[in-house]
Coordinates of C-alpha atoms and ligand atoms in Angstrom, one line a residue:
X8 CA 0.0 0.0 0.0
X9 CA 1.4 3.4 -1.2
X10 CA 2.0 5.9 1.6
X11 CA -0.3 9.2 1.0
X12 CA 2.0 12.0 -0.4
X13 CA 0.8 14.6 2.7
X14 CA 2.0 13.1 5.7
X15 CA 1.1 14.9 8.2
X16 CA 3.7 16.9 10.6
X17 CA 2.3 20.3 11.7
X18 CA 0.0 19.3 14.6
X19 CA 2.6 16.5 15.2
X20 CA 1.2 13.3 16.7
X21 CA -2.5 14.8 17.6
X22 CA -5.2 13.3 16.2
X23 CA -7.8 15.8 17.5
X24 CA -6.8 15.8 21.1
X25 CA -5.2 11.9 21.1
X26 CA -2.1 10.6 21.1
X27 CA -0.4 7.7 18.9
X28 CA -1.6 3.7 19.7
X29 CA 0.5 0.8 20.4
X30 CA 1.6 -1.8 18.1
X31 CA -1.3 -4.3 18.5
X32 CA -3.5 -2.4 20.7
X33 CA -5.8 -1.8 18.0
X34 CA -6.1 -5.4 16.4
X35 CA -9.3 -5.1 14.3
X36 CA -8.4 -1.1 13.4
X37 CA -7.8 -1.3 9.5
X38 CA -6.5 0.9 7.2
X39 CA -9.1 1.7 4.2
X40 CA -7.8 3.0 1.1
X41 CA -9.7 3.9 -1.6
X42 CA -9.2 4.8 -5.6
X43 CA -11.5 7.4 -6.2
X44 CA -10.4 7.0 -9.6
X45 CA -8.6 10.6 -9.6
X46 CA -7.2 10.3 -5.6
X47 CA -6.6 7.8 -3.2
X48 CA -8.9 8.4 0.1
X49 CA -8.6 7.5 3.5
X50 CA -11.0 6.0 5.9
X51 CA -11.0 3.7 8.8
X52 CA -13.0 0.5 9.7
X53 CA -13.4 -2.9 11.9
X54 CA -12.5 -6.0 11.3
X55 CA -15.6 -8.3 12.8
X56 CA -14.4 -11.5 11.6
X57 CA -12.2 -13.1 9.3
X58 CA -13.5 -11.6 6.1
X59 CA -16.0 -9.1 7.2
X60 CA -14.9 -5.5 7.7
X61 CA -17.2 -2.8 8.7
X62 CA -17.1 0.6 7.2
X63 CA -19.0 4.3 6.5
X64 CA -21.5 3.7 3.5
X65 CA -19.8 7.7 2.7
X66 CA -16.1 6.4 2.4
X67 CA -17.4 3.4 -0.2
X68 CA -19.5 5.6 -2.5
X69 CA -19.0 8.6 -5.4
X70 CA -21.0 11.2 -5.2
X71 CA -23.8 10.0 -7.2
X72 CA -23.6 7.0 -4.1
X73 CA -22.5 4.9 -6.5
X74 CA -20.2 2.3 -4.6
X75 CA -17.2 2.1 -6.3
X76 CA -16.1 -1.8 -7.2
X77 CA -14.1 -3.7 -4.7
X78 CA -10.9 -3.3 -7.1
X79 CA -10.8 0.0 -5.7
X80 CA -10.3 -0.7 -2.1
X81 CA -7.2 -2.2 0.0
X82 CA -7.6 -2.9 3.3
X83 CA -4.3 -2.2 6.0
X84 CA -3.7 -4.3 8.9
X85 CA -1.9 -5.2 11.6
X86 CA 0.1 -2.2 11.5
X87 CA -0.1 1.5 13.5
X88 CA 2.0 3.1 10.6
X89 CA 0.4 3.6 7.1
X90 CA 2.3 2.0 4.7
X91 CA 3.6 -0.9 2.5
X92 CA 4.7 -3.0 6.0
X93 CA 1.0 -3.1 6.4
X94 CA -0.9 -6.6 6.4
X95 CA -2.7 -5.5 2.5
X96 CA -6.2 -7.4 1.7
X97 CA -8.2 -6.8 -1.8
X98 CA -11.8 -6.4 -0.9
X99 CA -14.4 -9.1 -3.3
X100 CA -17.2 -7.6 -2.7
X101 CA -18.8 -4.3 -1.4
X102 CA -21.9 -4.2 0.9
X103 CA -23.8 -0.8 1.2
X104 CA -26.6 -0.3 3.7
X105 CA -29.5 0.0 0.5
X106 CA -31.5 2.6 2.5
X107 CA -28.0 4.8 3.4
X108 CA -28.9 8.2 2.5
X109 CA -25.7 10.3 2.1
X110 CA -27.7 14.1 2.0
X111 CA -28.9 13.0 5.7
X112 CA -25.7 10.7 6.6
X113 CA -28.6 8.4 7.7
X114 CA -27.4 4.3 7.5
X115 CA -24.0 5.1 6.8
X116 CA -22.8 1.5 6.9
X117 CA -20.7 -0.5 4.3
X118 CA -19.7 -4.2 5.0
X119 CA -16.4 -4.8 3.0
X120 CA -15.2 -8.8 1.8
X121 CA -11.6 -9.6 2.5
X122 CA -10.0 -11.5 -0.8
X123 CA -8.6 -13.7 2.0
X124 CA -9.5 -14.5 6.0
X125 CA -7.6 -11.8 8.1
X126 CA -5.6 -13.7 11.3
X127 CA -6.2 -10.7 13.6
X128 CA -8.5 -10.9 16.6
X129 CA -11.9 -9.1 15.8
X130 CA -14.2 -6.6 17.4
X131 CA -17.6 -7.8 18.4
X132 CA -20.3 -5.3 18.1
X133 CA -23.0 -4.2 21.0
X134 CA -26.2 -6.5 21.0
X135 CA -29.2 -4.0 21.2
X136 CA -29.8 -5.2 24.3
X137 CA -26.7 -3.5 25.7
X138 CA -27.5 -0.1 26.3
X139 CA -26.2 -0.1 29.8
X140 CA -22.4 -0.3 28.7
X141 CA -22.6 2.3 26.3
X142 CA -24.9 5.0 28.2
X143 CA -24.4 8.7 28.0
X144 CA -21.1 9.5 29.8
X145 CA -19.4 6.1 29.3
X146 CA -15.7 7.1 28.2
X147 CA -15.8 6.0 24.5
X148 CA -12.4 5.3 22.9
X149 CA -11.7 6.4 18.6
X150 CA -8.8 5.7 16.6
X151 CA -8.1 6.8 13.4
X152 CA -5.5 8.2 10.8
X153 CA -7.4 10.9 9.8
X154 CA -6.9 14.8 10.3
X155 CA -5.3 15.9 13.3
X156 CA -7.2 19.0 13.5
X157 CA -9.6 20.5 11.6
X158 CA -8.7 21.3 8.2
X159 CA -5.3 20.2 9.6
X160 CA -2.9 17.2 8.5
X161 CA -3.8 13.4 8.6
X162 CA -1.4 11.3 10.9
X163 CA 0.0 8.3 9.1
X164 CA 0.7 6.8 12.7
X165 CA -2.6 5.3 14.3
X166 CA -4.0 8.1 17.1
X167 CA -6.4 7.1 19.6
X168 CA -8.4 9.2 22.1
X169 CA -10.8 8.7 24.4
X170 CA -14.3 11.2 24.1
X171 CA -17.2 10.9 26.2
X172 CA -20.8 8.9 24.8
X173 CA -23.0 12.1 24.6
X174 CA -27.1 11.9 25.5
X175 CA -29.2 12.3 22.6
X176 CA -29.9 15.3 23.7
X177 CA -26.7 16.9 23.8
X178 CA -27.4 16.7 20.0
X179 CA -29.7 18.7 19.6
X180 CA -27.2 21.0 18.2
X181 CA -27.5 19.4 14.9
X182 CA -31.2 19.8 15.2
X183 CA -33.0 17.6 12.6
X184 CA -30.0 16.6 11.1
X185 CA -29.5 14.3 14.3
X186 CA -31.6 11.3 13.9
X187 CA -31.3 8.9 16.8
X188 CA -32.2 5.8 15.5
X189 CA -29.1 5.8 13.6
X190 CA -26.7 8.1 15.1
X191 CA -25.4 8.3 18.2
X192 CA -22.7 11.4 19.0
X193 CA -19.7 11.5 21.4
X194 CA -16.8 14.1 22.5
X195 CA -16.7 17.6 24.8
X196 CA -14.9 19.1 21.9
X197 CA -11.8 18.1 23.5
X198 CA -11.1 15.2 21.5
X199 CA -12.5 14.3 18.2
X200 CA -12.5 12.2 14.9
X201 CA -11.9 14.1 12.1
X202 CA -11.4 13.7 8.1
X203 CA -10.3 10.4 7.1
X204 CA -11.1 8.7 10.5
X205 CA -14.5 8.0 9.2
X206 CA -15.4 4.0 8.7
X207 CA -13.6 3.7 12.1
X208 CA -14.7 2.6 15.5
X209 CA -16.2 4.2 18.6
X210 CA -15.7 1.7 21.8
X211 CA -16.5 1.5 25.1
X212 CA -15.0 -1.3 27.2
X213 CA -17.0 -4.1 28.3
X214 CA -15.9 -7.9 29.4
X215 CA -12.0 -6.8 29.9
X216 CA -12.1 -6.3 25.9
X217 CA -14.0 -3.0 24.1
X218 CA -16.8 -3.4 22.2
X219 CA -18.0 -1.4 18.8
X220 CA -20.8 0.8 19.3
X221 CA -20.5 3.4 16.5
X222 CA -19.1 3.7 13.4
X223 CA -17.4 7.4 12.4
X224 CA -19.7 9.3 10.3
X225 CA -19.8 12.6 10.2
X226 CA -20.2 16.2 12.4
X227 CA -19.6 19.9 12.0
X228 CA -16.0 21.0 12.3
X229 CA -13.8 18.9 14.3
X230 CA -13.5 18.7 18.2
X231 CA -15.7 21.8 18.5
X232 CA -17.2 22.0 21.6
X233 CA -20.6 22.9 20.4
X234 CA -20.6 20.3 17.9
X235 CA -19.8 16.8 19.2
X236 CA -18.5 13.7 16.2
X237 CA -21.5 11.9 14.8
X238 CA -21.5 7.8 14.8
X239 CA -23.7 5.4 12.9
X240 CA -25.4 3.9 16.3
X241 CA -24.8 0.2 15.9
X242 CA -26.9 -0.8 19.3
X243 CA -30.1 0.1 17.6
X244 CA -31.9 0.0 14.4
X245 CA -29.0 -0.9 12.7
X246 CA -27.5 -3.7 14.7
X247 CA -29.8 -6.0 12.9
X248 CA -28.2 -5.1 9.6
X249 CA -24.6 -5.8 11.0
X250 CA -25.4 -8.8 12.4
X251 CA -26.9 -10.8 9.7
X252 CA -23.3 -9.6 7.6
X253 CA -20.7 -10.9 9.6
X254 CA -20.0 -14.1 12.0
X255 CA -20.4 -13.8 15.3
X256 CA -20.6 -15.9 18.4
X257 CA -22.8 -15.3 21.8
X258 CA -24.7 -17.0 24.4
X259 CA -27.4 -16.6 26.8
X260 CA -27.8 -17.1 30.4
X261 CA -30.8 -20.0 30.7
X262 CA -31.2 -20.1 34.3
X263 CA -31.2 -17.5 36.8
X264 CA -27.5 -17.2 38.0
X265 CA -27.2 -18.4 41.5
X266 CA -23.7 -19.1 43.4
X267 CA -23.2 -22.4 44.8
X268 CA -25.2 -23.7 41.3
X269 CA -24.2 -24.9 38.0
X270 CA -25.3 -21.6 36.1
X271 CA -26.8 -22.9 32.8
X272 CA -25.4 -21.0 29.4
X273 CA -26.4 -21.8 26.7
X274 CA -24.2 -20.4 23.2
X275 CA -25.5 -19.6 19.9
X276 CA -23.2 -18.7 17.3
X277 CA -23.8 -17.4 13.5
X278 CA -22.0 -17.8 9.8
X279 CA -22.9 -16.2 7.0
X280 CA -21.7 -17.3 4.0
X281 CA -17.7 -17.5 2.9
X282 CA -17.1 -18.2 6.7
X283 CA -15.8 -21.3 8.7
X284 CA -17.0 -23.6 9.2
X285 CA -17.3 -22.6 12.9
X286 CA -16.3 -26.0 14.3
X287 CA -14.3 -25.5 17.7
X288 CA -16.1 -24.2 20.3
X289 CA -14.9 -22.6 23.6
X290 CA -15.4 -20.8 26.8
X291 CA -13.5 -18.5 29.1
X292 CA -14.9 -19.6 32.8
X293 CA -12.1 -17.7 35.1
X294 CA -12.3 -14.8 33.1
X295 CA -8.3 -14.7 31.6
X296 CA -9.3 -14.4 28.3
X297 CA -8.1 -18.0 26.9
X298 CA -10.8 -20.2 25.8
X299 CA -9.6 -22.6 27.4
X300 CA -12.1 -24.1 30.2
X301 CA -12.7 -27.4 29.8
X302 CA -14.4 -30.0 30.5
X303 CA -17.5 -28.0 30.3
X304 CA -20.2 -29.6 27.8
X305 CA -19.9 -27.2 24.2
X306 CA -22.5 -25.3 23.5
X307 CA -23.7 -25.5 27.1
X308 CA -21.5 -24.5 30.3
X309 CA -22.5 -25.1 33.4
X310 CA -20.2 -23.2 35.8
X311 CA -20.7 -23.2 39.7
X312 CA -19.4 -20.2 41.0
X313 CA -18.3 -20.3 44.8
X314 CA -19.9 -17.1 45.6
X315 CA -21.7 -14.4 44.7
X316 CA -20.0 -11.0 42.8
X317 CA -20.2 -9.7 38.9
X318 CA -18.3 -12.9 36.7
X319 CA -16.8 -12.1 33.1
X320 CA -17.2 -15.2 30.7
X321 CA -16.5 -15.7 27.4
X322 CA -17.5 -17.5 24.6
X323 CA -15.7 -18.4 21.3
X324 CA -16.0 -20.4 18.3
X325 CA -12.9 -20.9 15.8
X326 CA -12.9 -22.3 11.9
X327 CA -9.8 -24.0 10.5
X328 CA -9.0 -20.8 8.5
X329 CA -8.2 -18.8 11.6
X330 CA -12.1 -17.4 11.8
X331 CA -12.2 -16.3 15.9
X332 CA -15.0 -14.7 16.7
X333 CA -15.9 -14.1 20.6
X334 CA -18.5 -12.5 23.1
X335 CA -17.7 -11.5 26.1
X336 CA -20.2 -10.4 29.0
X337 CA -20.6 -9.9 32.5
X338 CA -23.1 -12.2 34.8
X339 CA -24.4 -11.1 37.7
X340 CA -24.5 -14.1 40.2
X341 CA -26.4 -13.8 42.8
X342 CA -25.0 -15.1 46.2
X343 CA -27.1 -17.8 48.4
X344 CA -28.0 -17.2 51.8
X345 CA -27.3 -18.2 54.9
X346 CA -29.8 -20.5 57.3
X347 CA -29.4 -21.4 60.5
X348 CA -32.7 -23.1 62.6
X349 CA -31.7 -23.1 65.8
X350 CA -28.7 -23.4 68.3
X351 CA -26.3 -25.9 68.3
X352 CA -28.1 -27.4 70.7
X353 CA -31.1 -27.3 68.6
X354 CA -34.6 -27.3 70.6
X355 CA -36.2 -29.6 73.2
X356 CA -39.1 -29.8 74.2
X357 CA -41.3 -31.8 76.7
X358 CA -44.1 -34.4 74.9
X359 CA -47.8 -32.6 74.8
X360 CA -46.0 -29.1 74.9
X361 CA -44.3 -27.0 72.2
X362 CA -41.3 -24.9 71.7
X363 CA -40.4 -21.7 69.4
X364 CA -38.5 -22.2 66.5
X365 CA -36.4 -19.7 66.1
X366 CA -35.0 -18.8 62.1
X367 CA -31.4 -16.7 61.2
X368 CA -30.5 -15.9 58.0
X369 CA -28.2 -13.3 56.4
X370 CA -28.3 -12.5 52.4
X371 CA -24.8 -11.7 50.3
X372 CA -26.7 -8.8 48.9
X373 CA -28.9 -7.7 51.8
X374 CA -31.6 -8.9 49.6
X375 CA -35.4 -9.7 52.1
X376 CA -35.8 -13.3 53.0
X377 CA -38.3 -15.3 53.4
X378 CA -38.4 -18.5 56.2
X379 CA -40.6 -21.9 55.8
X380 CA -39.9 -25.2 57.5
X381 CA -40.9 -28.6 57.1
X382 CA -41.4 -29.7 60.4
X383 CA -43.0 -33.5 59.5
X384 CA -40.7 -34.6 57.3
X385 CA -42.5 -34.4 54.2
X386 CA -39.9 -32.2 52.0
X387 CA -42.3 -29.5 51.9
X388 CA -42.1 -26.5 53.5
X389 CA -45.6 -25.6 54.1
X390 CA -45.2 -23.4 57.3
X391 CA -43.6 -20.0 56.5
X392 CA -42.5 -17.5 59.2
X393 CA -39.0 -16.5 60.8
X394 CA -40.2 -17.9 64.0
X395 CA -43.0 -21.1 64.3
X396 CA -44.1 -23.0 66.7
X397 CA -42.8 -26.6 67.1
X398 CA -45.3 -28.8 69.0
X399 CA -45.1 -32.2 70.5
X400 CA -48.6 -32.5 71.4
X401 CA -48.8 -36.3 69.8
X402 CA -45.0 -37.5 69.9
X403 CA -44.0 -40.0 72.6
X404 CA -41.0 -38.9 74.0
X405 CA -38.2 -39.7 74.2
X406 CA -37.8 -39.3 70.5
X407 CA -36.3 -36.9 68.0
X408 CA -37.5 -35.2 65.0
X409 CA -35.7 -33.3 62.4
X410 CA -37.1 -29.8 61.6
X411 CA -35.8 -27.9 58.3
X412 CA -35.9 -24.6 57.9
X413 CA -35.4 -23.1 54.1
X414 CA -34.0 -19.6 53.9
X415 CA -35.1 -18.1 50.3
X416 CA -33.3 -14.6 49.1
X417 CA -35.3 -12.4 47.1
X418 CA -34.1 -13.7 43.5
X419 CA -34.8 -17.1 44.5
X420 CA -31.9 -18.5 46.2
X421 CA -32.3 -21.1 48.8
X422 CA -30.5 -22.5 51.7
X423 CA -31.6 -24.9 54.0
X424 CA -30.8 -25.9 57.5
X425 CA -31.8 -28.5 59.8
X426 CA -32.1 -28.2 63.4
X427 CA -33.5 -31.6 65.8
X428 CA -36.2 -31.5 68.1
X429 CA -35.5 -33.4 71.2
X430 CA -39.0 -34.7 72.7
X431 CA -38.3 -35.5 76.5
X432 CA -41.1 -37.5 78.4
X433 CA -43.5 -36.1 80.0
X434 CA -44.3 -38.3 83.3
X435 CA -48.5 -39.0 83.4
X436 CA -50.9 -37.1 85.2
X437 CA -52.8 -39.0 88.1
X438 CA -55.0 -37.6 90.5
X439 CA -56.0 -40.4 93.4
X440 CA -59.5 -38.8 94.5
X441 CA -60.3 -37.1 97.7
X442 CA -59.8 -37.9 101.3
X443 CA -61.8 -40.6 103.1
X444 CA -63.1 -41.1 106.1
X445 CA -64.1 -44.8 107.0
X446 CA -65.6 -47.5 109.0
X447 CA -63.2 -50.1 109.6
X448 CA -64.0 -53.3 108.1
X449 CA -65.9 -51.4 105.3
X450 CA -65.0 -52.1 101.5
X451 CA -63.2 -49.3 100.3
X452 CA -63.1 -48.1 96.1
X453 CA -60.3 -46.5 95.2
X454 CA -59.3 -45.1 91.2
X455 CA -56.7 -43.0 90.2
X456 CA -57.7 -40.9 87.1
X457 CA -54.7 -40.9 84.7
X458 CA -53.7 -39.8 81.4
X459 CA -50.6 -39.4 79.2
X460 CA -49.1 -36.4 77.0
X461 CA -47.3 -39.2 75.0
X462 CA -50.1 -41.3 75.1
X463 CA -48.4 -44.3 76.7
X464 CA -50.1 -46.8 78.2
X465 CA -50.2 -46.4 82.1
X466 CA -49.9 -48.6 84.7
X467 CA -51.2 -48.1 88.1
X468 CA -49.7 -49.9 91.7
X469 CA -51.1 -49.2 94.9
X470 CA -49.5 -49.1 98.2
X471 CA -52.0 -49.4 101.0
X472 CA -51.5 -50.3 104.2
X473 CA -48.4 -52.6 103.9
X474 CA -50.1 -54.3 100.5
X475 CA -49.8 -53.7 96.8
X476 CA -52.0 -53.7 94.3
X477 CA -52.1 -53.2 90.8
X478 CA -55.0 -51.6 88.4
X479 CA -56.8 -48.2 88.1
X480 CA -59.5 -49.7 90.3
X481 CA -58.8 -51.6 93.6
X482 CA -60.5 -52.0 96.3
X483 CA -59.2 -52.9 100.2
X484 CA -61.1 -53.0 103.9
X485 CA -59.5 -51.6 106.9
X486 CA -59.1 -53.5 109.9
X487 CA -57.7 -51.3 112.5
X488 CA -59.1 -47.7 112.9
X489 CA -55.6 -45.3 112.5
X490 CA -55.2 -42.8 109.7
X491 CA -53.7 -44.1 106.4
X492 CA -51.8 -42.7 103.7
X493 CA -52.5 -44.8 100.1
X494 CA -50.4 -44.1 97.5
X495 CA -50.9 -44.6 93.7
X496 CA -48.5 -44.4 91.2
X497 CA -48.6 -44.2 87.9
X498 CA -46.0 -45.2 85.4
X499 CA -45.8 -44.2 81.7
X500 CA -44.2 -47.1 79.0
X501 CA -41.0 -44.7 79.4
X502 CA -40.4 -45.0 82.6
X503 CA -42.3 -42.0 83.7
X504 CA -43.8 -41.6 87.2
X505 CA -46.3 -39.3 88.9
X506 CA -47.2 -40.5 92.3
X507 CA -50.3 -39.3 94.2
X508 CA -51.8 -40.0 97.4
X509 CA -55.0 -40.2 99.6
X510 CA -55.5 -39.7 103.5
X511 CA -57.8 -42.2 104.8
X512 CA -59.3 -42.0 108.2
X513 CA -60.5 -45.4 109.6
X514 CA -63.0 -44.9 112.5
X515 CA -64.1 -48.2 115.0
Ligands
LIG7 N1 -16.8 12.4 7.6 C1 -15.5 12.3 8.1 C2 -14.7 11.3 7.4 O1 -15.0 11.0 6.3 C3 -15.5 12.0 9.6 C4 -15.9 13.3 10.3 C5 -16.0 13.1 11.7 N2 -16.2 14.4 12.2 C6 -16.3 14.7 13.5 N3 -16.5 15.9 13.8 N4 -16.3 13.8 14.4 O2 -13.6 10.9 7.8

């Protein structure tokens, strides 16, 4: 690729208000150069795979937007400097948005055909879902060899600045010549693009890695404060239109993403024709940009992560001919909670009474929680509340019984903890009757009322005067007039007693 004869040298090493890139730092930045038949143009654009290289529609056309025939383009790579030790490509086959209207600058898109897959890694483009990592005030990053000021010199050395995503709003400058379903501005007026930087990227950093949002098109003057750069908008009506023209990789989040769990992803990728085939899969789990993690099942990853926190994974898919093409995004995993039911300890309680249950829990994210408990056993926790009452009113203790509390965060994490429930016996109630008085040598009834918390069945001894006798009924005559103290006692199947007695005066 020839060298342009004006190489810039008055505003030095400025493109407006930037300063020059790094070899490499720019891997998808390509040089576009075009023969307009009486010069030879400059714009930028973006490699987005292999073979597909984004452009403006304006640096492709003549000015009857007439595209000019692929013969007429070269393509520079893998170099910051313009010039013959750039990485040259023929373009096959030019690709103009059809409703790009050059009067308005609206759709000014072009999608350029390498003559041969390009080995550098590519730029992915914002899904139109995205419009959090690109929103008004995100620092926005352009390179380009184009003018250095306005009117000014172009820099055959690669420049790169950084200029802040402007609100729609802050447009309005432009009045009706702003339409915001294809444009999108950017820059203070302290930084700009400029002539010959058009076709090039605007990105914003996302996933460790920058993604393309806008494509330079067009503005008034050059970093002039009232007037910020205009970019085709790629995150809305036109994303569509990009994404069906180039290969692209991406995947989904099927589950709600929960620490602790295998987070379900699922990836999709796509390959238009001349690409590929797109036959090795990959994902970046730890976030260290190698696609490396394996064994995870391809196209589906089922990572746990340990805790909760903001996760960068990526996804790639390869071809034989050195077609990468990777999406990177950030999942939000939401951390589990914390249940405990009870104190080490965990609860007793005596059979026929009841005991509080008591619930902790603490969330990652501070998130509300909500407390059930299966307290039978049955796996389902059909009693809600941070605090419940346990009761033993049908258990024969001694026993145990395993109560489990499940502690659910607000986006539907769960723990679970499980506490025992000691039942203790409960000795039997008796109650032996009133005090007698009595004739001596009179049949005497007595019966002890008795009855069980557990349930048990009860056995009754007597102890009267020097005799024993057994049942809840017995009967026995006095011989000798005195004053006599029976006793009953009951006795549960678990060895509990409950002893009660009755005075019995014996008269001659
Ligand atoms: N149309 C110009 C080109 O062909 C790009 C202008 C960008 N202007 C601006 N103020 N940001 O290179």
């Amino acid at each position: 690729m020839a060298a342009p004869a004006a190489i810039g040298s008055g505003n030095g090493d400025r493109i407006v208000g930037g300063h020059a890139a790094s070899p490499g730092e720019y891997p998808a930045q390509g040089y576009l150069e075009i023969n307009t038949g009486s010069e030879l143009a400059r714009c930028g654009g973006t490699l987005l795979d292999a073979r597909h290289f984004l452009t403006a529609a304006h640096c492709v056309v003549d000015d009857l937007e007439a595209s000019y025939p692929p013969s007429a383009f070269h393509v520079g790579l893998n170099n910051i400097e313009v010039g013959p030790s750039m990485d040259v490509f023929g373009v096959t086959n030019v690709d103009v948005h059809s409703s790009y209207d050059g009067l308005l600058h609206l759709n000014d898109l072009a999608m350029l055909t390498l003559d041969r897959p390009a080995p550098y890694t590519p730029l992915r483009i914002v899904r139109s879902d995205e419009t959090a990592i690109w929103a008004p005030g995100t620092t926005a990053t352009i390179v380009g060899w184009g003018r250095t000021s306005p009117g000014g010199p172009v820099s055959d050395t690669l420049l790169e600045a950084t200029a802040p995503i402007r609100a729609d709003n802050d447009c309005g400058v432009y009045s009706n010549a702003f339409d915001p379903n294809t444009m999108v501005c950017a820059g203070n007026g302290a930084t700009d693009t400029c002539q010959g930087d058009s076709g090039g990227p605007l990105m914003v950093p996302y996933g460790g890695v920058l993604v393309l949002v806008g494509v330079t098109s067009w503005g008034n003057g050059c970093a002039d404060p009232r007037f910020p750069g205009l970019y085709a908008r790629l995150g809305g009506a036109l994303n569509q239109w990009v994404m069906q023209r180039h290969a692209w990789a991406s995947f989904s989040v099927v589950t709600p993403a929960h620490s602790g769990q295998p987070v379900r992803l699922e990836a999709s990728w796509f390959q238009p024709l001349g690409i590929g085939p797109l036959n090795t899969p990959g994902w970046d789990l730890d976030g260290d940009g190698d696609y490396d993690d394996t064994p995870v099942p391809v196209p589906a990853a089922g990572p746990i992560f340990p805790s909760g926190g903001a996760f960068t994974v990526g996804f790639q898919v390869s071809s034989p001919d050195g077609t990468r093409v990777a999406y990177r995004r950030v999942i939000v995993v939401n951390g589990t909670p914390t249940a405990v039911a009870g104190g080490v300890n965990g609860y007793s309680v005596r059979e026929g009474g009841s005991v509080l249950l008591t619930a902790s829990g603490t969330d990652p994210e501070g998130q509300a929680l909500s407390y059930s408990w299966d307290l039978d056993g049955n796996g389902a926790f059909e009693i809600s509340g941070q605090t419940t009452s346990f009761s033993a009113l049908h258990l024969d203790g001694p026993t145990t019984r395993a109560v489990v509390l499940r502690v659910c965060d607000s986006a539907g994490a769960c723990a679970t903890s499980s506490a025992t429930a000691r039942v203790r016996n409960a000795p039997p109630r008796a109650n032996a009757g009133r005090d007698r008085r009595v004739k001596r040598g009179r049949k005497v009834r007595f019966f002890v009322r008795a009855s069980d918390p557990g349930r048990d069945r009860l056995r009754a001894s007597w102890r009267i005067a020097g005799r024993s006798k057994r049942g809840s009924r017995v009967t026995h005559v006095f011989k000798r007039p005195g004053l006599y103290v029976v006793r009953v006692t009951v006795t549960d199947g678990d060895g509990g007693k409950t002893t009660d007695r009755v005075r019995v005066r014996v008269r001659r």
